[in-house]
XYZ file of C-alpha atoms in Angstrom:
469
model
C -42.088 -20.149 29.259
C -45.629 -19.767 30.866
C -47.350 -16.371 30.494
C -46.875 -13.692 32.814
C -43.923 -15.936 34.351
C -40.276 -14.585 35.227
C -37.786 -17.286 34.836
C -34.254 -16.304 35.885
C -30.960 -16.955 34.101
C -27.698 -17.087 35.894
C -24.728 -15.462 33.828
C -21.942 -16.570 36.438
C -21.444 -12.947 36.825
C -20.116 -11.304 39.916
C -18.019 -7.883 39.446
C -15.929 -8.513 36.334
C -14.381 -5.790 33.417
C -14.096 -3.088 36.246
C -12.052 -0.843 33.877
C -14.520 -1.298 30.641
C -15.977 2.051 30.378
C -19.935 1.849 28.838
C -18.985 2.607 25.197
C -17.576 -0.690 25.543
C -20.646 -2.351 26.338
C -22.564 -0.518 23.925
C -19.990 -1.489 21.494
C -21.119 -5.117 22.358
C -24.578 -4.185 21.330
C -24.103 -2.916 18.118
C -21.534 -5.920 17.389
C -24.202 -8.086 17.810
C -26.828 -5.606 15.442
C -24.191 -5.259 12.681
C -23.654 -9.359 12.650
C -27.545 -9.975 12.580
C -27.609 -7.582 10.245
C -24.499 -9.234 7.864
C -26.180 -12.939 8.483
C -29.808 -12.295 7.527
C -29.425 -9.485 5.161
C -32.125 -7.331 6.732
C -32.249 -3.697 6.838
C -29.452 -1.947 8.569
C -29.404 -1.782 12.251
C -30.798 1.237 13.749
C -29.313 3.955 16.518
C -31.461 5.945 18.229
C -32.591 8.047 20.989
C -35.998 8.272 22.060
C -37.733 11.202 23.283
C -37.235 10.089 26.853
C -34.006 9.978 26.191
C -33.315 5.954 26.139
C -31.221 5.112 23.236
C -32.188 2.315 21.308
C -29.739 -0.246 19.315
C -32.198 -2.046 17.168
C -31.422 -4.719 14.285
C -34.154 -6.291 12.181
C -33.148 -9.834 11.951
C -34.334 -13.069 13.940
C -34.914 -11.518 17.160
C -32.744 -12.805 20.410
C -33.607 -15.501 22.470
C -32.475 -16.285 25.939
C -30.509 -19.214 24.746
C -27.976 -16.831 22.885
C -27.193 -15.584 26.743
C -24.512 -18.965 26.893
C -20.937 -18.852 26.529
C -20.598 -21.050 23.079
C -18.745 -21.232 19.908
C -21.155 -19.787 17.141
C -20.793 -21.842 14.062
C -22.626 -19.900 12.006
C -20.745 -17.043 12.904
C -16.969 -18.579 13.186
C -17.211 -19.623 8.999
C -18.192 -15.270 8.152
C -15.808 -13.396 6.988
C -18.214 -10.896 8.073
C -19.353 -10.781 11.072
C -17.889 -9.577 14.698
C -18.570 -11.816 17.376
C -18.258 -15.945 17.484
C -17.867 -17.003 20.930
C -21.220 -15.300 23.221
C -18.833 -13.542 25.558
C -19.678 -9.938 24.012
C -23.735 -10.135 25.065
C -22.725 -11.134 28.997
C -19.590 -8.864 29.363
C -22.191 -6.156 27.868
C -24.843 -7.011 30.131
C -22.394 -7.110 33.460
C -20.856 -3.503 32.585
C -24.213 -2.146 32.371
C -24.869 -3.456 35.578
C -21.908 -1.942 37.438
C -22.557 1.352 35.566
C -26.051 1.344 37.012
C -27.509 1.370 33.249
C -31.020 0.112 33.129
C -31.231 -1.948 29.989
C -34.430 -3.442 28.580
C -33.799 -6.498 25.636
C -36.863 -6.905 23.646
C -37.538 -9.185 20.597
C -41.008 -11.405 20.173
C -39.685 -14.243 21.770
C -39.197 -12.485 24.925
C -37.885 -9.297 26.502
C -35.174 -9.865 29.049
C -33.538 -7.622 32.035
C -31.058 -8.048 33.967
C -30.786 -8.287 38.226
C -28.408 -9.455 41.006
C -30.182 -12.495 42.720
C -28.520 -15.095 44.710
C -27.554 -18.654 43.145
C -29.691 -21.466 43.444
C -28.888 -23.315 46.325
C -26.486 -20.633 47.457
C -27.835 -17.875 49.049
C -24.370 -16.269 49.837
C -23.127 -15.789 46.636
C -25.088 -13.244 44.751
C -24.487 -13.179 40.402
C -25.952 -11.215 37.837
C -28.952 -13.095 36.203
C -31.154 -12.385 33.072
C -34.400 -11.758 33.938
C -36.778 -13.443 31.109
C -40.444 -12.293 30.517
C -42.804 -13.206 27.730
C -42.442 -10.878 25.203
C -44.266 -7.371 25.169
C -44.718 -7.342 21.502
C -44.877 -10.507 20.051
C -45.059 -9.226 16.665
C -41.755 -7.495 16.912
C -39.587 -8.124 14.106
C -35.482 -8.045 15.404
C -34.007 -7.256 18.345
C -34.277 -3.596 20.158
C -31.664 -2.919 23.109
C -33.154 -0.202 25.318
C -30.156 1.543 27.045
C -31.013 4.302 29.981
C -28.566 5.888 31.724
C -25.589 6.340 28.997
C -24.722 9.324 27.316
C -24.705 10.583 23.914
C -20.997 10.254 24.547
C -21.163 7.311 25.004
C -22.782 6.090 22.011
C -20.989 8.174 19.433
C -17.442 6.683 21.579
C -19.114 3.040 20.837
C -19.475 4.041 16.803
C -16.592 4.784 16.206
C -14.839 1.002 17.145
C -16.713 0.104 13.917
C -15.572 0.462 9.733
C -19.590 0.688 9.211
C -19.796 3.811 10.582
C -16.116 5.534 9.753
C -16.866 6.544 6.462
C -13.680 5.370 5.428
C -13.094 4.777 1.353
C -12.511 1.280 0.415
C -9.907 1.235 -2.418
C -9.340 -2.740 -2.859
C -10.549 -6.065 -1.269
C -9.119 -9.291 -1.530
C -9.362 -12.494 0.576
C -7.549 -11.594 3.262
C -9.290 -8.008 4.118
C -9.606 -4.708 2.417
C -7.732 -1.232 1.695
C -9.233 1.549 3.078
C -8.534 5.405 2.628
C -9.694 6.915 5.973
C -11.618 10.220 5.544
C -9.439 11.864 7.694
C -5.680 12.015 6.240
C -4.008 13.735 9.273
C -6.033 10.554 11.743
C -3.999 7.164 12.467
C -4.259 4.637 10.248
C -7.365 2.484 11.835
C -6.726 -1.702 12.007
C -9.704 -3.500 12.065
C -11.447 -7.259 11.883
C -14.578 -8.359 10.693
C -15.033 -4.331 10.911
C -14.379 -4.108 14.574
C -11.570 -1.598 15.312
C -8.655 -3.323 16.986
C -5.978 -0.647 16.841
C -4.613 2.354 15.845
C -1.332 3.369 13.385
C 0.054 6.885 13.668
C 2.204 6.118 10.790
C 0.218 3.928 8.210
C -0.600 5.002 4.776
C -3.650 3.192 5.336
C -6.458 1.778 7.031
C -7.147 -2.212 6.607
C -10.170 -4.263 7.572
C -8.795 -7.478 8.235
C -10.973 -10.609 7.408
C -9.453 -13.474 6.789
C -7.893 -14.253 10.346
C -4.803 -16.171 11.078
C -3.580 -17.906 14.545
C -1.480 -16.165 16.013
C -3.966 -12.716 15.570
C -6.981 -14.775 16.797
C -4.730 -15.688 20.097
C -4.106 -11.713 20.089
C -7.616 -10.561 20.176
C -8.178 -9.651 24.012
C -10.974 -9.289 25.665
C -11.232 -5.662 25.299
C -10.990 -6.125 21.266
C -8.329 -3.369 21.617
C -4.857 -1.955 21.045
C -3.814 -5.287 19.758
C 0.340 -5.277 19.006
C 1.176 -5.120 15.663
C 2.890 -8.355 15.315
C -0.326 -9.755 15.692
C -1.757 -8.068 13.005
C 2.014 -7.403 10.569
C 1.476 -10.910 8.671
C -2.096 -9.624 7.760
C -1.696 -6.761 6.665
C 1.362 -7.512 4.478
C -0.890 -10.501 2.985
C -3.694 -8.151 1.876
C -1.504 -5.469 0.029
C 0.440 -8.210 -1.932
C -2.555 -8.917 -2.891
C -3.757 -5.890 -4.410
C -3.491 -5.541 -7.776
C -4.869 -1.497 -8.258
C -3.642 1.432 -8.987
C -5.688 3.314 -6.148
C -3.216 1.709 -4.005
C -0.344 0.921 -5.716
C -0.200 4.863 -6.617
C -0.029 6.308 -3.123
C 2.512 3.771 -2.227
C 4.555 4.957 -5.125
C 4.121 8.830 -4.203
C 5.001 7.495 -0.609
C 8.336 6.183 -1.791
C 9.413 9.672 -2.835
C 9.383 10.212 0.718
C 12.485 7.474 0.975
C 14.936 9.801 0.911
C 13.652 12.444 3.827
C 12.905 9.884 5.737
C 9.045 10.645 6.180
C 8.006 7.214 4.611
C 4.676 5.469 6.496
C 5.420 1.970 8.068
C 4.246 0.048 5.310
C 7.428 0.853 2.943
C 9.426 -0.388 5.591
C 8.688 -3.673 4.514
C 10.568 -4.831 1.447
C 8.078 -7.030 0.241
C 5.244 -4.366 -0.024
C 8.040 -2.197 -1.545
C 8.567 -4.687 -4.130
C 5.141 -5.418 -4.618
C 3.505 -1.648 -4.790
C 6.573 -1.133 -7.707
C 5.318 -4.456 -9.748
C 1.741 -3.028 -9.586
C 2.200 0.149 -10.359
C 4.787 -0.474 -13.114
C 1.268 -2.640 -15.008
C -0.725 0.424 -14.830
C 1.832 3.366 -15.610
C 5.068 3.952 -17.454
C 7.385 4.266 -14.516
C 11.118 4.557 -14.206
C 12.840 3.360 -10.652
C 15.271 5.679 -9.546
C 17.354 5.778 -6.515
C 18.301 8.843 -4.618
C 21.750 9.412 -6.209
C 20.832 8.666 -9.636
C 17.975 11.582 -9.253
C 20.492 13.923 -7.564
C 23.083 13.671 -10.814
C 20.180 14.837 -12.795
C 22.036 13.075 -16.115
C 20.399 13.285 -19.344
C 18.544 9.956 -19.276
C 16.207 11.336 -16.790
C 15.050 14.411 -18.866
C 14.449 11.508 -21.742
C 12.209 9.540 -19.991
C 10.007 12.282 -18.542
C 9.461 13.590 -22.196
C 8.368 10.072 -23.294
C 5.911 9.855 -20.310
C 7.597 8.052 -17.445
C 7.052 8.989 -13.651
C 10.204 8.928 -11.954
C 9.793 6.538 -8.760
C 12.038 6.935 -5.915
C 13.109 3.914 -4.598
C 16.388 2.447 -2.236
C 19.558 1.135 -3.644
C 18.473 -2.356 -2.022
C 15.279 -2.241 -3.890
C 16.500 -0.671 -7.213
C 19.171 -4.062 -7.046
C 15.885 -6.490 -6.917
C 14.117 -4.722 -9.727
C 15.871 -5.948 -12.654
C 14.678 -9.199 -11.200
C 10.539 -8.653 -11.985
C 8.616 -8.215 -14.175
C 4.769 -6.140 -14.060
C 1.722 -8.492 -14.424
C 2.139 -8.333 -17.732
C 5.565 -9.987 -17.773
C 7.528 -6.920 -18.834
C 10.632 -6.226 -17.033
C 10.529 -3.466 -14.764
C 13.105 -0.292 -15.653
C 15.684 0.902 -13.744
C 17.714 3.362 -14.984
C 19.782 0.924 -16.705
C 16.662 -0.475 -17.909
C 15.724 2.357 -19.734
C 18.915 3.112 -21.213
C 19.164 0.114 -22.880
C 15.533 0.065 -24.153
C 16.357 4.036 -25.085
C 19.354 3.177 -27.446
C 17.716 0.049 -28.612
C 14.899 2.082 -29.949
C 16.959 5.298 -30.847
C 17.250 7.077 -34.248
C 20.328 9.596 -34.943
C 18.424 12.572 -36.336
C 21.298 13.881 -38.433
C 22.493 17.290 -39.176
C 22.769 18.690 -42.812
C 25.853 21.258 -43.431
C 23.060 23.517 -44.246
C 21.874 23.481 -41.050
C 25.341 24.202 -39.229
C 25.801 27.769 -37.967
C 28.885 29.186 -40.358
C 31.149 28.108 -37.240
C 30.166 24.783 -36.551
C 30.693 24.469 -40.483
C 34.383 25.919 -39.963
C 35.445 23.158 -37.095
C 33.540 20.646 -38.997
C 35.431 21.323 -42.180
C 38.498 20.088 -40.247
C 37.901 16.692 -40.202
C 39.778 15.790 -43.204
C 42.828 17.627 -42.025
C 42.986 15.824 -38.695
C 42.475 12.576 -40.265
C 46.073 12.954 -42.361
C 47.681 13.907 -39.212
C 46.842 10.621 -38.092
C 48.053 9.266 -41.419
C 44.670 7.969 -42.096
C 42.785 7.796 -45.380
C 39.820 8.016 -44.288
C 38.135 5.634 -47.242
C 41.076 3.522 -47.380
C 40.024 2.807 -43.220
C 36.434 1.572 -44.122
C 35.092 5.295 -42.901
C 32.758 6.145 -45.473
C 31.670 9.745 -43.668
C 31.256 11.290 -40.918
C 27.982 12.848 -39.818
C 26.731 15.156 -37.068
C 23.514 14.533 -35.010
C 21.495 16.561 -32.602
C 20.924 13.261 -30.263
C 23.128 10.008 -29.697
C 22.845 7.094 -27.310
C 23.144 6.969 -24.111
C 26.496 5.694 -22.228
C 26.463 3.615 -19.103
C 26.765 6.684 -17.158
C 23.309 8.129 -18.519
C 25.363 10.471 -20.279
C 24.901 11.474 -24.297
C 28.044 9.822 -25.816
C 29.899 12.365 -27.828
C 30.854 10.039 -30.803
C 30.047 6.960 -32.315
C 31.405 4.502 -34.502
C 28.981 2.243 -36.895
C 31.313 -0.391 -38.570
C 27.731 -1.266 -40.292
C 27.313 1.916 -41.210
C 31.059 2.512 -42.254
C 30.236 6.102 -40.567
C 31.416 8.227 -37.154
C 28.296 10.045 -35.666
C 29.697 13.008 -33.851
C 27.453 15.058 -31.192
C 26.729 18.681 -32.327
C 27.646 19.993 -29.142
C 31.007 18.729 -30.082
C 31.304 21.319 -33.208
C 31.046 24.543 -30.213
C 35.069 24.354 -30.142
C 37.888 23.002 -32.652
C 39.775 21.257 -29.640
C 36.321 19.257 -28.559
C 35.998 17.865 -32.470
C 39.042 16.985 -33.388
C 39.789 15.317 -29.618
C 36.037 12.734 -30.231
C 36.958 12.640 -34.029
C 40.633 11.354 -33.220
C 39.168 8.753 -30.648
C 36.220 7.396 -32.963
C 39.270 6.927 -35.577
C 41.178 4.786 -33.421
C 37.588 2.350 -32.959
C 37.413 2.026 -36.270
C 41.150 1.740 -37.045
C 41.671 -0.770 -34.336
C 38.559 -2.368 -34.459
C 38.802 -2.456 -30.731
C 36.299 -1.699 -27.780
C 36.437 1.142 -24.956
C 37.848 0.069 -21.775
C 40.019 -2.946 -23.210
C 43.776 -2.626 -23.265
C 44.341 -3.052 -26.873
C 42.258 0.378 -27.309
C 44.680 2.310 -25.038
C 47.595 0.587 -27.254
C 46.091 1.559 -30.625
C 45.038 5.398 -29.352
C 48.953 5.800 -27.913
C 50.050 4.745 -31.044
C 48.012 7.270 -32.972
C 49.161 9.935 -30.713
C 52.984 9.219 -30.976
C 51.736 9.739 -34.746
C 50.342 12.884 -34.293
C 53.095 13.810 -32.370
C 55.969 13.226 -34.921
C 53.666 14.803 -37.785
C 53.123 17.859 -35.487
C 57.158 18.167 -35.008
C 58.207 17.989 -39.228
């Protein structure tokens, strides 16, 4: 460029964007500060108003040139995970809006400060385009780029901000390779959608806010022009990659409170996704001792559920359709997950009877207890002759499929019947469990099977006939 020349630079701009507003453009700007920013690793980008009241977008990096003005593929910026833009069409759509908008903007770095102006096309007078106007630079000293912007409004600017994660103060809770987890600072906003940073769109009913980074095809084909209310199918795929990803409890804890929720029907979108559902109870069943529940379980309130709160377990709401896959997995660990069913059967295979003395029974419990040899020769069984060495009473007993306490139990390794205290309250309750825990170890036979209803008729008929002498 010689000194003191103006050389002119045709953008192939007429009147395009007519319904961009100028927080759009600025937007642009800052895009283009931020990514400087993210490639050289210089100070943060600066916004600021002057005292003339020109607002300045300033970066610190390698200061613009006029070549940056074409319409290109940016290499350097297609292979960040970082950075905004990656195609030159930001800078130019910037530049035209300002234009229409009657903005005066001044682009200074120290290779040149640049303007813009409508000026016909070479050779064709009639046809008038938007050109860069390119001057040697005013400071050639100046380190960056600074974006001198008269005419917009603080508006404006604080409207252009917020399209960015930098400046949303959002928490992040967990990255991973495809994007990040963000809490927004706001809890009663819309969950905010963004990549590379740049927001995208807006979800009234998302637990949370996700910076998308690693970019697929079909979302890349999605991203408009405007960089705006992109559909969520464009985005779904993405978002559902970076939360099976997550491996914290910072999320995987909120998405477990969230599936309390599953039963009012005030879940957020992203439990509506089985996968996530899955996932969220695999991580949070590594960092806590949980216990899935569905709806229906938690509403008969059986004793199984008081048990596992008093050993520590959180109770997780879940569906029946996802409560059916959970026996499947296993945490990160490789333990299973627990259900219900789960934890009954590692409850009873860790359970110990604790036994009640005589000497602890209440004189009535003693008198129903002191039945038992009575009822067992109105069966017409010896009770040592039948392998039952004694019967016991204890304050707890296993749990039966039903989540239940079962009221009596026969050890055949034990030679013993465990009987529930609750069972010594009345005479009728004792003797009915004592009689049945006979006929197991009598018969030898199992609940539920047919040759246990045989062997209990018979001891009734029994009964019966002694009852009538």
């Amino acid at each position: 460029m010689n000194d003191g020349a103006e050389q002119f630079f045709d953008l192939n701009i007429e009147r395009v964007l007519e319904h961009w507003p100028v927080a759009f453009a600025i937007r642009e700007i800052i895009a283009n500060a931020l990514d400087e920013h993210a490639l050289t690793r210089t100070v943060e980008p600066v916004i600021t108003k002057d005292p003339a009241g020109a607002w300045h977008v300033a970066d610190f990096g390698r200061g613009l040139r006029y070549e940056h003005l074409t319409q290109k593929e940016n290499d350097e910026k297609r292979g960040s995970d970082v950075v905004i833009g990656q195609f030159g069409m930001g800078l130019k759509d910037a530049l035209a809006v300002f234009d229409r908008h009657d903005v005066d903007v001044v682009i200074r770095s120290g290779h040149g400060d640049i303007t813009t102006r409508q000026r016909a096309k070479e050779s064709f007078a009639d046809v008038r385009t938007l050109h860069a106007v390119i001057r040697p630079p005013a400071d050639p000293g100046l380190s960056g780029t600074d974006v001198v912007l008269r005419g917009v409004t603080d508006d404006d600017v604080a409207a252009a901000r917020r399209f960015f994660l930098h400046y949303s103060g959002d928490e992040l809770l967990e990255s991973t390779s495809a994007g990040q987890v963000l809490k927004r600072i706001d809890p009663a906003a819309p969950g905010r959608i963004y990549v590379k940073g740049l927001l995208v769109s807006e979800e009234p009913n998302f637990l949370f806010s996700y910076n998308i980074t690693d970019i697929n095809a079909p979302l890349r084909r999605a991203l408009n022009r405007e960089r705006s209310n992109v559909g969520r199918s464009a985005y779904t795929d993405r978002v559902k990659a970076i939360l099976k990803q997550c491996r914290s409890a910072q999320v995987a804890s909120p998405l477990a409170d969230d599936l309390a929720e599953f039963a009012t029907g005030r879940m957020h979108d992203e439990l509506s996704w089985r996968e996530i559902t899955l996932h969220a109870c695999t991580v949070l069943a590594t960092h806590e001792k949980v216990v899935f529940v569905t709806p229906s379980e938690l509403q008969e309130g059986t004793p199984q559920l008081r048990y596992a709160e008093q050993e520590g377990y959180r109770l997780v709401t879940v569906s029946g359709e996802v409560s059916a896959k959970l026996n499947q997995q296993t945490d990160f660990d490789g333990k299973p997950l627990l259900d219900l069913s789960g934890y009954r059967e590692a409850w009873n295979d860790s359970f110990v009877f604790t036994l009640v003395s005589t000497a602890e029974l209440s004189p009535r419990e003693n008198s129903v207890y002191a039945l038992t040899d009575a009822v067992a020769r109105l069966a017409g069984i010896d009770l040592r002759r039948a392998g039952v060495h004694s019967v016991v009473i204890s304050e707890t007993m296993r749990l039966d499929v039903t989540g239940e306490s079962t009221l009596g139990l026969w050890e055949p390794g034990e030679n013993r019947i465990v009987i529930h205290r609750s069972q010594l309250a009345g005479a009728t309750a004792y003797c009915a469990t004592l009689l049945h825990e006979l006929t197991h170890a009598v018969s030898g036979e199992s609940d539920n099977s047919l040759e246990f209803e045989a062997a209990l008729t018979a001891m009734l008929g029994k009964i019966a006939l002694q009852a009538l002498k």
